[in-house]
mmCIF file of C-alpha atoms and ligand atoms in Angstrom:
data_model
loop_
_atom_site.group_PDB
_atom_site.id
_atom_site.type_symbol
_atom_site.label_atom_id
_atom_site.label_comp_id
_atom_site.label_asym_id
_atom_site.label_seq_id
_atom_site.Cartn_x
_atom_site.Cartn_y
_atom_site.Cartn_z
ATOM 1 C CA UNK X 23 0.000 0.000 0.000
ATOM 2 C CA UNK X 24 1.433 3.071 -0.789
ATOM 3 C CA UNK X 25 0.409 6.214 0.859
ATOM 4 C CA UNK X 26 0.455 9.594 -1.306
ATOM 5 C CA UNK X 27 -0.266 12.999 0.774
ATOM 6 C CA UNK X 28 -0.844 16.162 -0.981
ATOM 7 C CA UNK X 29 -3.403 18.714 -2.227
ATOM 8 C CA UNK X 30 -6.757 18.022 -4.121
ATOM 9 C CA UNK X 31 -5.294 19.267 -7.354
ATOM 10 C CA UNK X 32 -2.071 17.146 -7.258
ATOM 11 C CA UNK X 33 -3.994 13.844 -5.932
ATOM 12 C CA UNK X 34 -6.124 13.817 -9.119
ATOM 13 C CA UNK X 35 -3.431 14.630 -11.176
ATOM 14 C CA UNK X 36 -2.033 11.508 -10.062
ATOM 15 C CA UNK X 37 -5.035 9.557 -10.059
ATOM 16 C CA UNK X 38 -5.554 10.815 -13.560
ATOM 17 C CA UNK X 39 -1.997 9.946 -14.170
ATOM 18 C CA UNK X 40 -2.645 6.012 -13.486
ATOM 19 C CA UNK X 41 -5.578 5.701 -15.626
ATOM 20 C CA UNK X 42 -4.417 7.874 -18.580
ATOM 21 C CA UNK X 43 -1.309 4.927 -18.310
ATOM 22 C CA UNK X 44 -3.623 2.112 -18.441
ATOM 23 C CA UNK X 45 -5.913 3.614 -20.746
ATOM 24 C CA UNK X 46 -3.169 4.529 -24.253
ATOM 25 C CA UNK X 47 -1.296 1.337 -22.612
ATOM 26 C CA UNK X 48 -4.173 -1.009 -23.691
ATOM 27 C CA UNK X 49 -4.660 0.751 -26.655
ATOM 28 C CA UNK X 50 -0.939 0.605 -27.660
ATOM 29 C CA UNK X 51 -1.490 -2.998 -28.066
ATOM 30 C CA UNK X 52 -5.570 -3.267 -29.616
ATOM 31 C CA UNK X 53 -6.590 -4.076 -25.987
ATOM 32 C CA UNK X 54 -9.358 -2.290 -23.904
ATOM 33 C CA UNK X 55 -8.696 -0.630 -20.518
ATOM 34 C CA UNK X 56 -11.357 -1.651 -17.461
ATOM 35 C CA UNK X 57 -12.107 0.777 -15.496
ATOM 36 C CA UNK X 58 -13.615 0.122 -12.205
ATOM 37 C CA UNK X 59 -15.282 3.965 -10.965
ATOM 38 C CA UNK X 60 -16.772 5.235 -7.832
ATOM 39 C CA UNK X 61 -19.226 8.011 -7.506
ATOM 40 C CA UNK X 62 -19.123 10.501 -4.347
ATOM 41 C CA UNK X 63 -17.476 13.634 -3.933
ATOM 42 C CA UNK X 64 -14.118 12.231 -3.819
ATOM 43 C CA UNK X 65 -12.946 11.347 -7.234
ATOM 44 C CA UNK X 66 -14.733 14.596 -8.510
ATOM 45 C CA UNK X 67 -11.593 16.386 -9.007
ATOM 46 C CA UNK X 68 -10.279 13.036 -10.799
ATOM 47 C CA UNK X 69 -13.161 13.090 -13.611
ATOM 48 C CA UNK X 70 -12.756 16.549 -14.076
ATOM 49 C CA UNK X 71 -9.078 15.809 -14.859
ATOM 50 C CA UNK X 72 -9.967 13.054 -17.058
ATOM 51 C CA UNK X 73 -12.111 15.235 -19.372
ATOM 52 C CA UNK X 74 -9.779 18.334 -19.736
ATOM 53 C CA UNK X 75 -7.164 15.827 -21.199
ATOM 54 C CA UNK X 76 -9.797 15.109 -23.265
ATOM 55 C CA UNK X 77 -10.988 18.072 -24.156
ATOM 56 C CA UNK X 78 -7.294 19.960 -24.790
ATOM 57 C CA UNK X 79 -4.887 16.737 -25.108
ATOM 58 C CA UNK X 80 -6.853 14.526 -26.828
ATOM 59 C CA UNK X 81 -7.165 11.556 -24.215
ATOM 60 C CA UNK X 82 -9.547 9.183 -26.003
ATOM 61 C CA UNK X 83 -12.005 6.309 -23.856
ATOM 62 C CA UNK X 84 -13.313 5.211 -27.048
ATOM 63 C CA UNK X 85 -13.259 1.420 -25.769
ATOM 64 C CA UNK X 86 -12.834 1.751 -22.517
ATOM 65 C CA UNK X 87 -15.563 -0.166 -20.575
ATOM 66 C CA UNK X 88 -16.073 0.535 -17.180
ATOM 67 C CA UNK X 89 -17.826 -0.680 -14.620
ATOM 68 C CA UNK X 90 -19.940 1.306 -11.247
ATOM 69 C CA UNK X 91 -18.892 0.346 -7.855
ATOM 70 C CA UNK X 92 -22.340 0.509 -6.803
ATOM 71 C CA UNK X 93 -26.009 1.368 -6.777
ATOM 72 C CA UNK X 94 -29.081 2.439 -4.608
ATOM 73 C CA UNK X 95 -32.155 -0.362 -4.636
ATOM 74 C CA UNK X 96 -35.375 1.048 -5.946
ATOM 75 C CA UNK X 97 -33.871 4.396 -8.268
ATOM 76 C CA UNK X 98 -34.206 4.456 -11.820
ATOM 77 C CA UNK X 99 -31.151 5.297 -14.655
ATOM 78 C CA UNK X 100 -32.495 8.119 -15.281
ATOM 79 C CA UNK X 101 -32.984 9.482 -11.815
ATOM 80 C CA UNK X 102 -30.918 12.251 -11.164
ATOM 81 C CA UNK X 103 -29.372 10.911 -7.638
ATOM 82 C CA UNK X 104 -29.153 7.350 -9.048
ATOM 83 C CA UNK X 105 -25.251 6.482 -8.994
ATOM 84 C CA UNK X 106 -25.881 5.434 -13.156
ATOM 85 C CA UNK X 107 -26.704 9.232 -13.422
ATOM 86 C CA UNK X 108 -24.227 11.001 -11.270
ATOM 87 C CA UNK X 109 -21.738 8.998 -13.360
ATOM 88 C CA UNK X 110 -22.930 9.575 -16.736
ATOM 89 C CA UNK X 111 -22.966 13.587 -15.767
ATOM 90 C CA UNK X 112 -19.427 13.702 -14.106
ATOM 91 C CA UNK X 113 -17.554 11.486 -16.187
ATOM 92 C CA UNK X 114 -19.088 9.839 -19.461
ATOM 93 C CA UNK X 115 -21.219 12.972 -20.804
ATOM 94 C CA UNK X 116 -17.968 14.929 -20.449
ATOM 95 C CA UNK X 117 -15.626 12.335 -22.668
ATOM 96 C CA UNK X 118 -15.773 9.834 -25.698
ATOM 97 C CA UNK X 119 -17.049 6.934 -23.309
ATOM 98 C CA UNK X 120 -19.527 4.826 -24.938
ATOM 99 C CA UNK X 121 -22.535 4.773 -22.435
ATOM 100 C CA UNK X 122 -23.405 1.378 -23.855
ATOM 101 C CA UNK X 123 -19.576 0.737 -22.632
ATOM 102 C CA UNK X 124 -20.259 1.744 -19.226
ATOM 103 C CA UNK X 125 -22.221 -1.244 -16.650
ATOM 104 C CA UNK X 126 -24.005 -0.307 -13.820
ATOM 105 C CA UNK X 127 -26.482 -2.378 -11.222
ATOM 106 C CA UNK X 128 -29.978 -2.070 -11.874
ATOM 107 C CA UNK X 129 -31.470 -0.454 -9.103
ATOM 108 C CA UNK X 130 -34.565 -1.579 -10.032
ATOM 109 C CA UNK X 131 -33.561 -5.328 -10.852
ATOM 110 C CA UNK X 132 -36.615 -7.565 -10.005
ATOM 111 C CA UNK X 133 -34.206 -10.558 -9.563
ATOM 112 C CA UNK X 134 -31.503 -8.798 -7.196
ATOM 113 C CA UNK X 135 -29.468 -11.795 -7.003
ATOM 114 C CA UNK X 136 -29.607 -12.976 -10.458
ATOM 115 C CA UNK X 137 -28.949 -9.104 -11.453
ATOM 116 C CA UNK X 138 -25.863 -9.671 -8.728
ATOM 117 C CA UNK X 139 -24.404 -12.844 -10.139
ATOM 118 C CA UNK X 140 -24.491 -11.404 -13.916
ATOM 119 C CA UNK X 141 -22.524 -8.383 -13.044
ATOM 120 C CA UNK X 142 -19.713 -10.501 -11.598
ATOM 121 C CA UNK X 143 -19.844 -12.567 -14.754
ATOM 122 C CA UNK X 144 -20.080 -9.371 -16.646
ATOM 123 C CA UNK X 145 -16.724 -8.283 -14.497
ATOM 124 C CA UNK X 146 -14.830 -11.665 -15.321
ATOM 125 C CA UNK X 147 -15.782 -11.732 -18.817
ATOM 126 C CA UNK X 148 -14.611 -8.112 -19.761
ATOM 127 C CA UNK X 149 -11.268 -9.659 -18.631
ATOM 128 C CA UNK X 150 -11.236 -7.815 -15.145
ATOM 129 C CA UNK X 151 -11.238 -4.486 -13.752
ATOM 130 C CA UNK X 152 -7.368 -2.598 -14.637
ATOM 131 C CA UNK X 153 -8.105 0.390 -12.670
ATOM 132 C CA UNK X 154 -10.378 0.944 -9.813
ATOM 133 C CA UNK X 155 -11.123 4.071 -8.161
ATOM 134 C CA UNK X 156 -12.252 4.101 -4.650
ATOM 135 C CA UNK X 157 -13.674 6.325 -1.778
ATOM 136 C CA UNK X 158 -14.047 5.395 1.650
ATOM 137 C CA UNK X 159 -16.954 6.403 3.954
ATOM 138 C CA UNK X 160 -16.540 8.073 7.268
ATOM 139 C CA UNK X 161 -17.133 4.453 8.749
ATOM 140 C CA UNK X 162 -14.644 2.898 6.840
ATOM 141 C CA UNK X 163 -17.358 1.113 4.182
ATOM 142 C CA UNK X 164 -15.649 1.136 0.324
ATOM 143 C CA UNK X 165 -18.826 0.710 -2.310
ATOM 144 C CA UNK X 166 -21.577 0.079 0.142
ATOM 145 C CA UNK X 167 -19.448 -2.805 1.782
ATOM 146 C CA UNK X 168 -20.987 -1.350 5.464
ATOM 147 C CA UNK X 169 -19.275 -2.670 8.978
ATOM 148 C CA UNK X 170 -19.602 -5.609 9.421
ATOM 149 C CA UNK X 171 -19.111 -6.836 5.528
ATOM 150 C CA UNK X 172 -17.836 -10.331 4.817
ATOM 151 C CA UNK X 173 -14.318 -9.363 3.475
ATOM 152 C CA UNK X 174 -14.919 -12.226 0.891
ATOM 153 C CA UNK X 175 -18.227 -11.045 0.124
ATOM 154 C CA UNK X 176 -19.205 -10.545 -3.509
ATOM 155 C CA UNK X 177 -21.666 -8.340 -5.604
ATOM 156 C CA UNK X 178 -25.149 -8.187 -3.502
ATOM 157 C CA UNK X 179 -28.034 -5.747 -1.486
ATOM 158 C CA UNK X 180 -26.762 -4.037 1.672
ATOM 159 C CA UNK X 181 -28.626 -2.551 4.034
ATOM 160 C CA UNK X 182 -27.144 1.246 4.721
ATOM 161 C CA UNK X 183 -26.406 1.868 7.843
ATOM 162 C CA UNK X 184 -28.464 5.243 9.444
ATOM 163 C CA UNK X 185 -24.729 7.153 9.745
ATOM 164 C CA UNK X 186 -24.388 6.427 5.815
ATOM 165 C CA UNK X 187 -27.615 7.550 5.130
ATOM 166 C CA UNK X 188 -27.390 10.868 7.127
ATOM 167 C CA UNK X 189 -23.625 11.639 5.345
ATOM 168 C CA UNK X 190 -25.671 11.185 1.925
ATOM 169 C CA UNK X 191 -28.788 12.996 2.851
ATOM 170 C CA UNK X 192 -26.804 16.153 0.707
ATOM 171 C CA UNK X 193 -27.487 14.456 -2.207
ATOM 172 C CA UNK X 194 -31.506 14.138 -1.391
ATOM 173 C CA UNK X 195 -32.222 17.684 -0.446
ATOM 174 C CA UNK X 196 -30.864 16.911 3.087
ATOM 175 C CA UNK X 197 -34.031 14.483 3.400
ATOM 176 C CA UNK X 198 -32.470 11.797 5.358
ATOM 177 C CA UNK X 199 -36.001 9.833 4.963
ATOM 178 C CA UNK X 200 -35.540 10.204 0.832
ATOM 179 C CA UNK X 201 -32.120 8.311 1.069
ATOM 180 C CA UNK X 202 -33.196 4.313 -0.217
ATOM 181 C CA UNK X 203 -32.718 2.003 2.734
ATOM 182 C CA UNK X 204 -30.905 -0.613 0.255
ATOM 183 C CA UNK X 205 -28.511 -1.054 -2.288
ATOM 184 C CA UNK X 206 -26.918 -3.078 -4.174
ATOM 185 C CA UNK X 207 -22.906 -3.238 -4.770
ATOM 186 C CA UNK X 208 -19.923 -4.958 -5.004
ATOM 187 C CA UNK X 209 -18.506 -7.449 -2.496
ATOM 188 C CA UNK X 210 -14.988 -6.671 -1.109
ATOM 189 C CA UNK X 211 -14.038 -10.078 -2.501
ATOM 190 C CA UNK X 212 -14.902 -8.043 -5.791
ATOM 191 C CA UNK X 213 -13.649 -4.803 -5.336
ATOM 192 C CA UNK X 214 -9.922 -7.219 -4.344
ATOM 193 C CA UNK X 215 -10.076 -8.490 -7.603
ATOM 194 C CA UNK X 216 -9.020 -5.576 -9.425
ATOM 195 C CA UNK X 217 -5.501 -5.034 -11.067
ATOM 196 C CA UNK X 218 -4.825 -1.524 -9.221
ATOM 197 C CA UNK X 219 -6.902 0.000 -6.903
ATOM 198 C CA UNK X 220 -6.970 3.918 -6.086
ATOM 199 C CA UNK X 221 -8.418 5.209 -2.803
ATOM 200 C CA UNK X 222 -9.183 9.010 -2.779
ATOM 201 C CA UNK X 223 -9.932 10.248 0.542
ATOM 202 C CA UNK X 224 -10.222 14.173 1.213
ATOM 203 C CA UNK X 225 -10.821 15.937 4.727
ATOM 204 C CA UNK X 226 -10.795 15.615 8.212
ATOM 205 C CA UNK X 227 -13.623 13.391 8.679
ATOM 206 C CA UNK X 228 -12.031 10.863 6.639
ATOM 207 C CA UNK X 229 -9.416 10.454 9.157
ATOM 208 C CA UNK X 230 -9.842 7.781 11.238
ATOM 209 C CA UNK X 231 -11.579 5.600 8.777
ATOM 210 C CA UNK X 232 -8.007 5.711 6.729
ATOM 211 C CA UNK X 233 -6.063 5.577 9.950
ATOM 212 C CA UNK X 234 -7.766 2.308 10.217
ATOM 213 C CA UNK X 235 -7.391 1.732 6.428
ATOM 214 C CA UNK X 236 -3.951 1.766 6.380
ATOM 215 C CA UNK X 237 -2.588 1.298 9.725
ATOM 216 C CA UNK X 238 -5.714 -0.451 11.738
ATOM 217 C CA UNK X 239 -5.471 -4.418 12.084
ATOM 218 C CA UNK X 240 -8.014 -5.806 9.349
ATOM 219 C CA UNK X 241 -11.305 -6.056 10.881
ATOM 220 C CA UNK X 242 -15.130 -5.954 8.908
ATOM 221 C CA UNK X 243 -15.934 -3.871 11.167
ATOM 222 C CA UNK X 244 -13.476 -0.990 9.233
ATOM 223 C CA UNK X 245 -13.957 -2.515 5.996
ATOM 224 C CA UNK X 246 -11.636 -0.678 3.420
ATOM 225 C CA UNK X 247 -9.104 -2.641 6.192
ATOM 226 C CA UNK X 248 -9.055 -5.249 3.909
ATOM 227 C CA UNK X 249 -7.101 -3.743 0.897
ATOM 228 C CA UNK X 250 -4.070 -4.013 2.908
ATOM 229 C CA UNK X 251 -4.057 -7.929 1.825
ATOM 230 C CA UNK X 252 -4.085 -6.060 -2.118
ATOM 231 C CA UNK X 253 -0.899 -6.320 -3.376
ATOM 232 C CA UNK X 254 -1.392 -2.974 -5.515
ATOM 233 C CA UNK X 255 -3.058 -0.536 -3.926
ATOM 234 C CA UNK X 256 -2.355 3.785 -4.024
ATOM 235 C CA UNK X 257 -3.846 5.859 -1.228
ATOM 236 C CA UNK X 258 -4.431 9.426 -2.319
ATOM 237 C CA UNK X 259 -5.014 11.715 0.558
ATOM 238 C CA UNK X 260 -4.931 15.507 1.792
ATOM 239 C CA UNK X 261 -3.380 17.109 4.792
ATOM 240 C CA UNK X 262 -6.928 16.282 6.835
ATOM 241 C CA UNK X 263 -7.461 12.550 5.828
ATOM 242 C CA UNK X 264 -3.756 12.136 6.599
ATOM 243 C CA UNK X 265 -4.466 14.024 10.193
ATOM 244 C CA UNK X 266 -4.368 10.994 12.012
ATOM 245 C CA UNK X 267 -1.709 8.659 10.467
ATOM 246 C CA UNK X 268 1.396 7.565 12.923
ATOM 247 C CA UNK X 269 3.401 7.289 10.235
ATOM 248 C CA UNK X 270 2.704 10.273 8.196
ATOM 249 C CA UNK X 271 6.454 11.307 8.398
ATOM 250 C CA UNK X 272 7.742 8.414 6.701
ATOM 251 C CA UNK X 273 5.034 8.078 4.032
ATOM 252 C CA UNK X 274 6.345 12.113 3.055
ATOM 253 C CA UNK X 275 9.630 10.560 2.869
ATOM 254 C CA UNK X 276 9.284 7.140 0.310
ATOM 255 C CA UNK X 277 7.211 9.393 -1.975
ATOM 256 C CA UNK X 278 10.090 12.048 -1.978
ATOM 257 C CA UNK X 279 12.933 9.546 -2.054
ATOM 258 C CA UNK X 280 10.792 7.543 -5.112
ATOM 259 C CA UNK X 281 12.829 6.189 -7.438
ATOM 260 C CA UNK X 282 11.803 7.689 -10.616
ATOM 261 C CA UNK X 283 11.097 4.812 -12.951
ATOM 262 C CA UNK X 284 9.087 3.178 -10.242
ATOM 263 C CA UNK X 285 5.856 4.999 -10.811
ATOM 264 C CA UNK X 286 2.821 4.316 -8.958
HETATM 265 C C1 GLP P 322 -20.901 6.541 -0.778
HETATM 266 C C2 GLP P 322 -20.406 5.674 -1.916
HETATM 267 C C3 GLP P 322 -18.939 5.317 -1.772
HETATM 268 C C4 GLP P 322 -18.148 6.561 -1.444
HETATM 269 C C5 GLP P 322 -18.623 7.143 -0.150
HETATM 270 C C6 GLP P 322 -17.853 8.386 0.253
HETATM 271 O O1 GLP P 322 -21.342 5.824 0.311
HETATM 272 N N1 GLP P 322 -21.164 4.473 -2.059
HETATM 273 O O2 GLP P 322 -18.486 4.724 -2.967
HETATM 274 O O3 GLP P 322 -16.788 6.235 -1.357
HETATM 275 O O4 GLP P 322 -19.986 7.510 -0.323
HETATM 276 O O5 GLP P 322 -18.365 9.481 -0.449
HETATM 277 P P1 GLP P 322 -17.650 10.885 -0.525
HETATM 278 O O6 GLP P 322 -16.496 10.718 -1.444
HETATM 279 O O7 GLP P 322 -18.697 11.795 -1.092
HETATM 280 O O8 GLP P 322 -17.259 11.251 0.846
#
């Protein structure tokens, strides 16, 4: 795991940095990049990279496929708080993704585990997610994988937990009761399958959670815990998510001292 601290601008840069690679990599050689992405405020800064290199340097996702992170139960596409939507304004409206390229879970699937098991099988058979951007909740949930997650668990409904729904309430005209009780999202055991995953956590109330992340013993009950078993895995975080790391000092110090060629 390595840790990066810096400001909002440079983090996306960075983040923006690892899936531009990926992306003309897979090109280079007639292949298609996978791209795993997250909605929340977080990786805002990250899509809004992404599309002014392709706007003014001609970064092209013509096919890329990607795939959502997660989903609320009971929301149609097309409604404007449904994670489909948020991701099809921030990201895929703003580039040359194709939105038939782009998979999402049906919020309103009538078969919720049959819709579950064909998104993993959609997963495998795109040949795996390359890239996967991640936040992390104030609890420590990544997707919707809540405390108390099964760290093997795989694409399925949660039920939010009441501190989730209130830290989401924004996006419902602060109408905690609006905020669907379920959802449906990727397991951990998922989410661990990806090539390279990227955690973007901004502010002070992210602190502890990625305290726990990266220095906490693995435990369901701080879920993101687990990517410390991932053997590729680049934690993007500002001065106030860092707040609370012991070992802030030294992560400053291997990102200084970074060999150039290694890259992230
Ligand atoms: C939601 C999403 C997560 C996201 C988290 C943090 O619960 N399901 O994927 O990481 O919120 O959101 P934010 O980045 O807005 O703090």
């Amino acid at each position: 795991m390595e840790v990066l601290i810096g400001e909002g601008e440079q983090l996306a840069r960075l983040a923006a940095d690892v899936i531009e690679e990926r992306v003309r990599s897979r090109a280079a050689i007639g292949a298609r990049a996978v791209l795993g992405l997250a909605t929340g405020s977080s990786p805002l800064a990250v899509y809004d990279e992404l599309a002014r290199r392709h706007r003014e340097e001609g970064l092209s996702f013509a096919g890329v496929e990607a795939f959502l992170l997660d989903e609320y139960l009971g929301l149609p596409p097309d409604d404007p708080r449904s994670y489909r939507n948020v991701i099809e304004q921030e990201l895929v409206s703003r580039v040359d993704l194709d939105p038939a390229d782009v998979h999402g879970l049906d919020g309103l699937a009538e078969d919720v585990p049959a819709a579950c098991a064909a998104y993993e099988m959609a997963i495998v058979a795109s040949g795996g997610v390359d890239v996967q951007i991640l936040g992390i909740g104030a609890d420590g949930h990544v997707a919707f994988n809540e405390p108390g997650s099964s760290l093997a668990s795989r694409t399925r409904l949660k039920t939010l937990t009441p501190g989730t729904r209130a830290d989401n309430a924004r996006f419902f005209d602060g109408d905690v009761d609006a905020v669907p009780r379920h959802c449906l999202t990727q397991g951990l055991g998922t989410i661990m399958q990806a090539r390279h995953l990227v955690l973007v956590a901004l502010g002070r109330a992210k602190s502890e959670a990625v305290h726990q992340l990266v220095e906490g013993p693995v435990s369901a009950m701080w879920p993101a815990t687990v990517l410390q078993h991932h053997p590729h895995v680049t934690v993007l975080l500002d001065e106030g998510a860092a707040s609370r790391l012991q070992l802030a000092a030294y992560y400053r110090e291997a990102f200084a001292e970074k060999p150039p060629w290694q890259g992230l």
